[in-house]
mmCIF file with all atom_site columns, C-alpha atoms in Angstrom:
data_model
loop_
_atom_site.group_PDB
_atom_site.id
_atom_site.type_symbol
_atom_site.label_atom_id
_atom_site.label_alt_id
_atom_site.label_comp_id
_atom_site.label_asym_id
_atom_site.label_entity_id
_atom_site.label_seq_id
_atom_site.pdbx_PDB_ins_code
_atom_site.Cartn_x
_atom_site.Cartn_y
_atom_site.Cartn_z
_atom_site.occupancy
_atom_site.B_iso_or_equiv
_atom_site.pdbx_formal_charge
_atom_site.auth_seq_id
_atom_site.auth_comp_id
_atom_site.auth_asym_id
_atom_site.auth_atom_id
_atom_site.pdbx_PDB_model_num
ATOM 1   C CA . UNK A 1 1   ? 100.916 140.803 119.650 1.00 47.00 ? 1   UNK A CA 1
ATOM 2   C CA . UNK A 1 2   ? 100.891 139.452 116.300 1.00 46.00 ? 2   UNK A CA 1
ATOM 3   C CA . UNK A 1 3   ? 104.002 139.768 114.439 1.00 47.00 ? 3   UNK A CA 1
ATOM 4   C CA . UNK A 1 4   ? 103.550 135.763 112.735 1.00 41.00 ? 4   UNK A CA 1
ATOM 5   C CA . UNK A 1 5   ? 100.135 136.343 111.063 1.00 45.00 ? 5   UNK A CA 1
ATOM 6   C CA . UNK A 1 6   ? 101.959 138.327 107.875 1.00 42.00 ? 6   UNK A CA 1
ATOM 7   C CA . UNK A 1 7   ? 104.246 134.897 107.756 1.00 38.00 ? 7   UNK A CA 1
ATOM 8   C CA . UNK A 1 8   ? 101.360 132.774 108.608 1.00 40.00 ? 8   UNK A CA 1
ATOM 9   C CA . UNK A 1 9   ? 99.438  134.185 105.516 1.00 38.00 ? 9   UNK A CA 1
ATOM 10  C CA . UNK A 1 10  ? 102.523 133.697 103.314 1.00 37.00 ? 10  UNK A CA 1
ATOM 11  C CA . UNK A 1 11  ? 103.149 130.562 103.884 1.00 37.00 ? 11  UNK A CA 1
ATOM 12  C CA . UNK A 1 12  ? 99.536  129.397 103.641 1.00 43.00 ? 12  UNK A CA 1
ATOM 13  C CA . UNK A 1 13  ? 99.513  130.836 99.769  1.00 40.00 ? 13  UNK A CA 1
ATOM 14  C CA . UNK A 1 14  ? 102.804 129.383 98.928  1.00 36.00 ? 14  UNK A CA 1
ATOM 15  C CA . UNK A 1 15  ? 101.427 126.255 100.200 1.00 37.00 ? 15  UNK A CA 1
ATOM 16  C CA . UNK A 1 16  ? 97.705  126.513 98.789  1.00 41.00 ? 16  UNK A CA 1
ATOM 17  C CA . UNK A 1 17  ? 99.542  127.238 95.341  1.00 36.00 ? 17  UNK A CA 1
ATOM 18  C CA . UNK A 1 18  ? 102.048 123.824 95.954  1.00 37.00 ? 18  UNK A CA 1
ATOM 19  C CA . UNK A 1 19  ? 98.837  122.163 95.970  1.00 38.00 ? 19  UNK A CA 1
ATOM 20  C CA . UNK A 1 20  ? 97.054  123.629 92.977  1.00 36.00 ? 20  UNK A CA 1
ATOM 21  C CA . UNK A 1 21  ? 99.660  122.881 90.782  1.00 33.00 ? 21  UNK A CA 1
ATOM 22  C CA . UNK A 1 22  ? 100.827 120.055 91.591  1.00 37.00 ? 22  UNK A CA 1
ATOM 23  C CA . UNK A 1 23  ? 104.735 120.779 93.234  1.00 37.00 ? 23  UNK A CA 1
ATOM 24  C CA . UNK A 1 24  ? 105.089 118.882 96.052  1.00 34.00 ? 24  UNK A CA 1
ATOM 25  C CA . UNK A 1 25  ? 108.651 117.998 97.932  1.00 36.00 ? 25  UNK A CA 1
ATOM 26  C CA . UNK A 1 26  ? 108.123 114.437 96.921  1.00 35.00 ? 26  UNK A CA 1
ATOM 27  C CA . UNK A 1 27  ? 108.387 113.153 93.537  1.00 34.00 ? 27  UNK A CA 1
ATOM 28  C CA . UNK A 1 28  ? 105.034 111.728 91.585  1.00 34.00 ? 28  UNK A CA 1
ATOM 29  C CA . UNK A 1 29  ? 106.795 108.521 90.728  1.00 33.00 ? 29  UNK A CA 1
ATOM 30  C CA . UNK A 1 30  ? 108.110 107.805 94.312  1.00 36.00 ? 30  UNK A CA 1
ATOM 31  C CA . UNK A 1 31  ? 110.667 105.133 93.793  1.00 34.00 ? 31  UNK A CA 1
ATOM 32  C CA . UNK A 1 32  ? 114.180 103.925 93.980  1.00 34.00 ? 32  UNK A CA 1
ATOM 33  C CA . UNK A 1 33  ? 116.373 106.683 92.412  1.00 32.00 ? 33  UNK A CA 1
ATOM 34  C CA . UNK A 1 34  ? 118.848 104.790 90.337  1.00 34.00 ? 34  UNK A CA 1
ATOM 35  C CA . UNK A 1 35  ? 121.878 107.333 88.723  1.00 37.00 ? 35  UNK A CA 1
ATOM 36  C CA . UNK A 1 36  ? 122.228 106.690 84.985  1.00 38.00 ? 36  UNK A CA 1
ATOM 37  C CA . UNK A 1 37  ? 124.969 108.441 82.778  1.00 45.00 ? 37  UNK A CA 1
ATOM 38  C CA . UNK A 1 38  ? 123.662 106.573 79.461  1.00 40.00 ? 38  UNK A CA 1
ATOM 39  C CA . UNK A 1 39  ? 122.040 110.279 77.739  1.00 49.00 ? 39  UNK A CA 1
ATOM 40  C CA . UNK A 1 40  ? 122.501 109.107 74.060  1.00 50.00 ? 40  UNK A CA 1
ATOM 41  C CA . UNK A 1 41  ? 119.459 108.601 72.528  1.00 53.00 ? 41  UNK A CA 1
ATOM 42  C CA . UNK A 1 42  ? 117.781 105.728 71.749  1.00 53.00 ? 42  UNK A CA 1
ATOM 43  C CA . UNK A 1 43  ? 116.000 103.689 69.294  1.00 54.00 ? 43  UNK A CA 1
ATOM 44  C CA . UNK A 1 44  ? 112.830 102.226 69.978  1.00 50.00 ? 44  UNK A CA 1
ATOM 45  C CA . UNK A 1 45  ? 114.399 98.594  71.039  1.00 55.00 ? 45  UNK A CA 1
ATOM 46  C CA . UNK A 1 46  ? 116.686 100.637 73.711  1.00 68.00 ? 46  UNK A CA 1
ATOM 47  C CA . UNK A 1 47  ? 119.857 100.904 71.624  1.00 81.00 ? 47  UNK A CA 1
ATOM 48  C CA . UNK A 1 48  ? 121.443 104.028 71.143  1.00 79.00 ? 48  UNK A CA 1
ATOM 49  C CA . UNK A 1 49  ? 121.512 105.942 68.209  1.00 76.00 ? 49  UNK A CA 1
ATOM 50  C CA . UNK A 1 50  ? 123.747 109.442 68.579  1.00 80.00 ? 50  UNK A CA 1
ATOM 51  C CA . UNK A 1 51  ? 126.884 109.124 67.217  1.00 86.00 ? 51  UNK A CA 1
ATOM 52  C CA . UNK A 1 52  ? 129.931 108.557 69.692  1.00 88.00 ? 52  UNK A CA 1
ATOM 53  C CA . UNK A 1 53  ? 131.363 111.548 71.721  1.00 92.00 ? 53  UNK A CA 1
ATOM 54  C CA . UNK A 1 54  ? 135.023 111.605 71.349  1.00 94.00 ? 54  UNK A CA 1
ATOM 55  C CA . UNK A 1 55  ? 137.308 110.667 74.205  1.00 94.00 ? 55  UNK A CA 1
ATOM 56  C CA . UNK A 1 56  ? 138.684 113.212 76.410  1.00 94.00 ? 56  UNK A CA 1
ATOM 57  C CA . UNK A 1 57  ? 142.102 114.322 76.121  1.00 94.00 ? 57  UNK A CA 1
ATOM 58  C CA . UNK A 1 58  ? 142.353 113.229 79.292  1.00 94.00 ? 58  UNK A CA 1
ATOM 59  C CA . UNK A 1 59  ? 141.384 109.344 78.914  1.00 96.00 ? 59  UNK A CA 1
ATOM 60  C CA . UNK A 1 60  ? 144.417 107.118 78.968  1.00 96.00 ? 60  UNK A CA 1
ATOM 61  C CA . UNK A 1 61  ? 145.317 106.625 76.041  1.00 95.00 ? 61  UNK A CA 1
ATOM 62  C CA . UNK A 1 62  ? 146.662 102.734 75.923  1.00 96.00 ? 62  UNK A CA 1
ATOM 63  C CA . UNK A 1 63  ? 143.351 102.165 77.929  1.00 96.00 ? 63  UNK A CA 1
ATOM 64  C CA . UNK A 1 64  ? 142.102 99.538  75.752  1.00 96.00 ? 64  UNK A CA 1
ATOM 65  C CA . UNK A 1 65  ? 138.171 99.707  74.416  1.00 95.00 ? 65  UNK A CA 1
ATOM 66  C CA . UNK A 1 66  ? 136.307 97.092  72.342  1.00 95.00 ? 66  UNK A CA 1
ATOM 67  C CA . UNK A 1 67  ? 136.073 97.774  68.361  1.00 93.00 ? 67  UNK A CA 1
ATOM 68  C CA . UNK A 1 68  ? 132.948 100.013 67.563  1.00 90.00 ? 68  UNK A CA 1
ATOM 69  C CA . UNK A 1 69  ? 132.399 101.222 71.276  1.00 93.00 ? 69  UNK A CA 1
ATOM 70  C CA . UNK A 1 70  ? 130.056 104.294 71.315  1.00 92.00 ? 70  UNK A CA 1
ATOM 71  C CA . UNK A 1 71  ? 131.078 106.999 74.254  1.00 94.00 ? 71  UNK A CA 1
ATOM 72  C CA . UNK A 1 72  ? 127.526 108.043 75.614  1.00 91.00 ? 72  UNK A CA 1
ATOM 73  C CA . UNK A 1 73  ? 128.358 110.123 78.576  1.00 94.00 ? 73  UNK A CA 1
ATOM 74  C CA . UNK A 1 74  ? 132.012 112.112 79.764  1.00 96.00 ? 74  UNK A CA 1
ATOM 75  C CA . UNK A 1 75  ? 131.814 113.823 83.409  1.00 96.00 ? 75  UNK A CA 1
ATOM 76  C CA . UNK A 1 76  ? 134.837 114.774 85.488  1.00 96.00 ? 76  UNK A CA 1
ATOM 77  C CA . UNK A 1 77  ? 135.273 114.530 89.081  1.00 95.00 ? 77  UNK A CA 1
ATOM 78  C CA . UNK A 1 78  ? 136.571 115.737 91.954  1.00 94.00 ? 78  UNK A CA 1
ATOM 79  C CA . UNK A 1 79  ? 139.891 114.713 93.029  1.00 92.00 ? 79  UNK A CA 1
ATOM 80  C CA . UNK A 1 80  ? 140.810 113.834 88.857  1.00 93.00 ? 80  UNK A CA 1
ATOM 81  C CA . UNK A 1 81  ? 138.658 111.322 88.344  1.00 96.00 ? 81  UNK A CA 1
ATOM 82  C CA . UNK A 1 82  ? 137.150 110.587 85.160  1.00 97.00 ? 82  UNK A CA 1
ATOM 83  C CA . UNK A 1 83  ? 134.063 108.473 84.235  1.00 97.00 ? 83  UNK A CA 1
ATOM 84  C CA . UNK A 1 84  ? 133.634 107.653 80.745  1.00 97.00 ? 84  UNK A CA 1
ATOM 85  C CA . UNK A 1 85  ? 130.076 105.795 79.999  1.00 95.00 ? 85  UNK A CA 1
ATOM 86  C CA . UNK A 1 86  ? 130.008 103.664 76.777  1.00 94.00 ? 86  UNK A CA 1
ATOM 87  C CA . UNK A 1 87  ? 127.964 101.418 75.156  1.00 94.00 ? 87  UNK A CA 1
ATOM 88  C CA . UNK A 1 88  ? 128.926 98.152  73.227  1.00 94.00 ? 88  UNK A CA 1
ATOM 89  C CA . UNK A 1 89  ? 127.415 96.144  70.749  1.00 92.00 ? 89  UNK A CA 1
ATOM 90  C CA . UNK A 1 90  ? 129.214 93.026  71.210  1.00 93.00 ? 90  UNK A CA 1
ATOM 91  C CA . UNK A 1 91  ? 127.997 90.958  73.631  1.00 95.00 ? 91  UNK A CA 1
ATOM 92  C CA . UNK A 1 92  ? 128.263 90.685  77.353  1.00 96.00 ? 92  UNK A CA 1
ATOM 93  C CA . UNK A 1 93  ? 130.886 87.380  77.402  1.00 96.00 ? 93  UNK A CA 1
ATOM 94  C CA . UNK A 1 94  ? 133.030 89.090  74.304  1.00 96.00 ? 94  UNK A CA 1
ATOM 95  C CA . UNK A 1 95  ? 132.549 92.106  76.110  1.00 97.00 ? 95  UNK A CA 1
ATOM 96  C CA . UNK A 1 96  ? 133.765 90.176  79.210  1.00 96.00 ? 96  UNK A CA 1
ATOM 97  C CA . UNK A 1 97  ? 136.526 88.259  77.348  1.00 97.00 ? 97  UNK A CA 1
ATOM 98  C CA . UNK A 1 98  ? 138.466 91.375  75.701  1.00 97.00 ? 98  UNK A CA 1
ATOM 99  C CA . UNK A 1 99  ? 138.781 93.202  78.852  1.00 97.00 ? 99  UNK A CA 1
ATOM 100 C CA . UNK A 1 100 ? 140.150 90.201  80.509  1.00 96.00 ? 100 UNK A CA 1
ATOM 101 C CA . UNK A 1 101 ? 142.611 89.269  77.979  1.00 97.00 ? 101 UNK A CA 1
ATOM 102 C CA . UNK A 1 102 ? 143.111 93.029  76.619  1.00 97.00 ? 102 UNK A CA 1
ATOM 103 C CA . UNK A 1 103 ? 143.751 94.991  79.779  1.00 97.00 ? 103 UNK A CA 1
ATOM 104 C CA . UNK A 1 104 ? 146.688 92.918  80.740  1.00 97.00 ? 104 UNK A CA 1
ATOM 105 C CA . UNK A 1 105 ? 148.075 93.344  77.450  1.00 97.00 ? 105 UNK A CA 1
ATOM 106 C CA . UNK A 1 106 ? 148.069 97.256  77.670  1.00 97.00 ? 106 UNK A CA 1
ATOM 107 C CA . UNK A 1 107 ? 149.955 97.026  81.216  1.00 97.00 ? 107 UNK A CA 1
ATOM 108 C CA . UNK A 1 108 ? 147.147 97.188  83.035  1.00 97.00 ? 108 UNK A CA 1
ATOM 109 C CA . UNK A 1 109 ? 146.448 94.806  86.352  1.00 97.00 ? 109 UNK A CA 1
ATOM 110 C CA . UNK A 1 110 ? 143.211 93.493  87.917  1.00 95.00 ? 110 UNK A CA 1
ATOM 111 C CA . UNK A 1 111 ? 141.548 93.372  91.137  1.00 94.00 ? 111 UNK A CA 1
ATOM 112 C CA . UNK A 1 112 ? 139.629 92.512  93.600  1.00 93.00 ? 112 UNK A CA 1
ATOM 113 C CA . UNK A 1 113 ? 136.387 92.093  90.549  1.00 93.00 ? 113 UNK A CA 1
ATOM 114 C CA . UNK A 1 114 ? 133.737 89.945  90.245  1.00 95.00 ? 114 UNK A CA 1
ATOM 115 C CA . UNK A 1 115 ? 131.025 88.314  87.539  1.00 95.00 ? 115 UNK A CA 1
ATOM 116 C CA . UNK A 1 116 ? 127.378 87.486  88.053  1.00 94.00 ? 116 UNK A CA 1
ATOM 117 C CA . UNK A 1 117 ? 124.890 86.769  85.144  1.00 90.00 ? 117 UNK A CA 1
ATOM 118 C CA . UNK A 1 118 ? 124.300 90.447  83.881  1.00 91.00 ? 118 UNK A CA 1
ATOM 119 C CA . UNK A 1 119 ? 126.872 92.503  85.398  1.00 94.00 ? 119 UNK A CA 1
ATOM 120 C CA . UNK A 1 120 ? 130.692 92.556  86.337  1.00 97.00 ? 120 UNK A CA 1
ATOM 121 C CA . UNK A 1 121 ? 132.996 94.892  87.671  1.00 97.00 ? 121 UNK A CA 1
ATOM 122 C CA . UNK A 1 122 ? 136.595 95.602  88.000  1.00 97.00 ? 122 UNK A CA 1
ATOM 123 C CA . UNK A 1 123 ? 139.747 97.219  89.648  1.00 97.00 ? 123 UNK A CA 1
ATOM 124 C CA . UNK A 1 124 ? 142.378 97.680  87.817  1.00 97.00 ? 124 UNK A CA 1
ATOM 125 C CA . UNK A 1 125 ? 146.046 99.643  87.542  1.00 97.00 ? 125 UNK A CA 1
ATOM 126 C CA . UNK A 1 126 ? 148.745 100.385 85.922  1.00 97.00 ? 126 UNK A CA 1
ATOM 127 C CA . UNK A 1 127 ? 152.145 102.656 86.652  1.00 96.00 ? 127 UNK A CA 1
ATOM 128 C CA . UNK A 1 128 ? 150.233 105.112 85.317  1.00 96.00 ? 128 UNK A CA 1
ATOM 129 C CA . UNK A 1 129 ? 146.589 104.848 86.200  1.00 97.00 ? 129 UNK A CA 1
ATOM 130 C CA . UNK A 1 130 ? 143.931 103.613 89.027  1.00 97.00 ? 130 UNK A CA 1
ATOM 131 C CA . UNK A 1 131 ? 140.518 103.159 88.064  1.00 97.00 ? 131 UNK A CA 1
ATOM 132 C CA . UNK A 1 132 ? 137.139 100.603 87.555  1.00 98.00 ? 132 UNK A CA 1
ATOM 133 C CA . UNK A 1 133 ? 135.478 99.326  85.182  1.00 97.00 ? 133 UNK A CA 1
ATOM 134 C CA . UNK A 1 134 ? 131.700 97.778  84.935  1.00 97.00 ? 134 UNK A CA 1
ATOM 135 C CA . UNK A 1 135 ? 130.016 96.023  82.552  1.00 97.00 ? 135 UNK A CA 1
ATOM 136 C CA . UNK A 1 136 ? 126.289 95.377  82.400  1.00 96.00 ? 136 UNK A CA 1
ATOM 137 C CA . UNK A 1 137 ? 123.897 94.076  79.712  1.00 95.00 ? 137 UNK A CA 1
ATOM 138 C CA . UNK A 1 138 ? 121.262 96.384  78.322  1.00 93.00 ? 138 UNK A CA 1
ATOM 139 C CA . UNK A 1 139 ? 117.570 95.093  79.102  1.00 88.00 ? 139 UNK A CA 1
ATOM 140 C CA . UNK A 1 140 ? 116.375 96.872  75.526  1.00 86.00 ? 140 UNK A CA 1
ATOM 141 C CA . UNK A 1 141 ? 119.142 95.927  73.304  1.00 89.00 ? 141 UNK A CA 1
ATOM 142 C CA . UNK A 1 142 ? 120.264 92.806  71.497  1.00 89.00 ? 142 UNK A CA 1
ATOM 143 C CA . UNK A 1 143 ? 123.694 92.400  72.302  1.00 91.00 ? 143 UNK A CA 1
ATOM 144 C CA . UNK A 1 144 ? 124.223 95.552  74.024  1.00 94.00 ? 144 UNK A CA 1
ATOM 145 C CA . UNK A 1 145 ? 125.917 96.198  77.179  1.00 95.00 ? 145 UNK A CA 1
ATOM 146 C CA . UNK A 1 146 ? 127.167 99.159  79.015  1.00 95.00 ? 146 UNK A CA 1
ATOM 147 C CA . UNK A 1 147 ? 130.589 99.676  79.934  1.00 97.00 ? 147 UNK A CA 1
ATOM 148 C CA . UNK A 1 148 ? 132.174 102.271 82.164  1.00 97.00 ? 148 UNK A CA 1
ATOM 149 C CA . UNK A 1 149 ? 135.135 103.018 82.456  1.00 98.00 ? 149 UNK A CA 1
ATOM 150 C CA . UNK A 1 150 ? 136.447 105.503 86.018  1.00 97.00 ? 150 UNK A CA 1
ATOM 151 C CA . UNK A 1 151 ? 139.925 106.464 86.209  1.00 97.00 ? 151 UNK A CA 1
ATOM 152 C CA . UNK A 1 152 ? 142.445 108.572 87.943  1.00 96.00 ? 152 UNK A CA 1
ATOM 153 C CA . UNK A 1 153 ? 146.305 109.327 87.580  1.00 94.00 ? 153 UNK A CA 1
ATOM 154 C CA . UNK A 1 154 ? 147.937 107.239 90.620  1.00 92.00 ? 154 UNK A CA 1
ATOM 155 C CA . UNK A 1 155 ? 149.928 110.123 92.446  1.00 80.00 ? 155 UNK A CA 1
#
């Protein structure tokens, strides 16, 4: 009784060819896996250099963003929610600065954030809108720092 030895064969080639080129289930550069939404490209000193995608329609629109902010990623996500990836070219502390004195302004409240030397985060609402908003300096480029916005309609 042999009814495996067909399947036995099979997999042996699939595996013998894994192996001769190369595919294997883990990755070459085993390491932490770290999600990044930044896909504009870049110059050689890490800033980006593709023009700014619009806004969505859907982006509030009294959501306030720093003067010459460059949109680098849009996704949309289950359950409404809307991540907007930016990069700006201002700083980290003016960076820091407008949204603390400009998102009050616009009707918006914060919450529950915190700042540490190269990052800071954010919630924040309005009547309108829920969402978060991070900040963190670019490694590559002088004066650069990544902001994201995420936001939802509050239901």
């Amino acid at each position: 009784m042999k009814p495996f030895a067909p399947a036995a064969v099979l997999v042996g080639a699939v595996l013998g060819l894994a192996a001769l080129t190369g595919c294997s289930p883990t990755p070459r550069h085993a390491g932490p896996v770290r999600a990044t939404p930044y896909t504009a490209a870049s110059a050689p000193d890490g800033c980006p250099t593709a023009a700014s995608l619009p806004l969505p329609k859907d982006f509030p629109a009294d959501l306030p963003m720093p003067e010459g902010t460059v949109v680098t990623n849009v996704e949309h996500r289950t359950g409404g929610r809307l991540i907007v990836a930016t990069v700006v070219r201002s700083g980290f502390d003016a960076t820091l600065a407008f949204l603390h004195k400009q998102l009050p302004k616009a009707g918006y409240t914060s919450k529950d954030g915190e700042v540490e030397k190269d990052d800071a985060e954010s919630n924040f609402s309005s009547t309108t809108v829920r969402g978060r908003w991070t900040l963190r300096k670019m490694p590559d480029c002088e004066g650069g720092v990544y902001l994201t916005y995420l936001t939802s309609a509050v239901s």
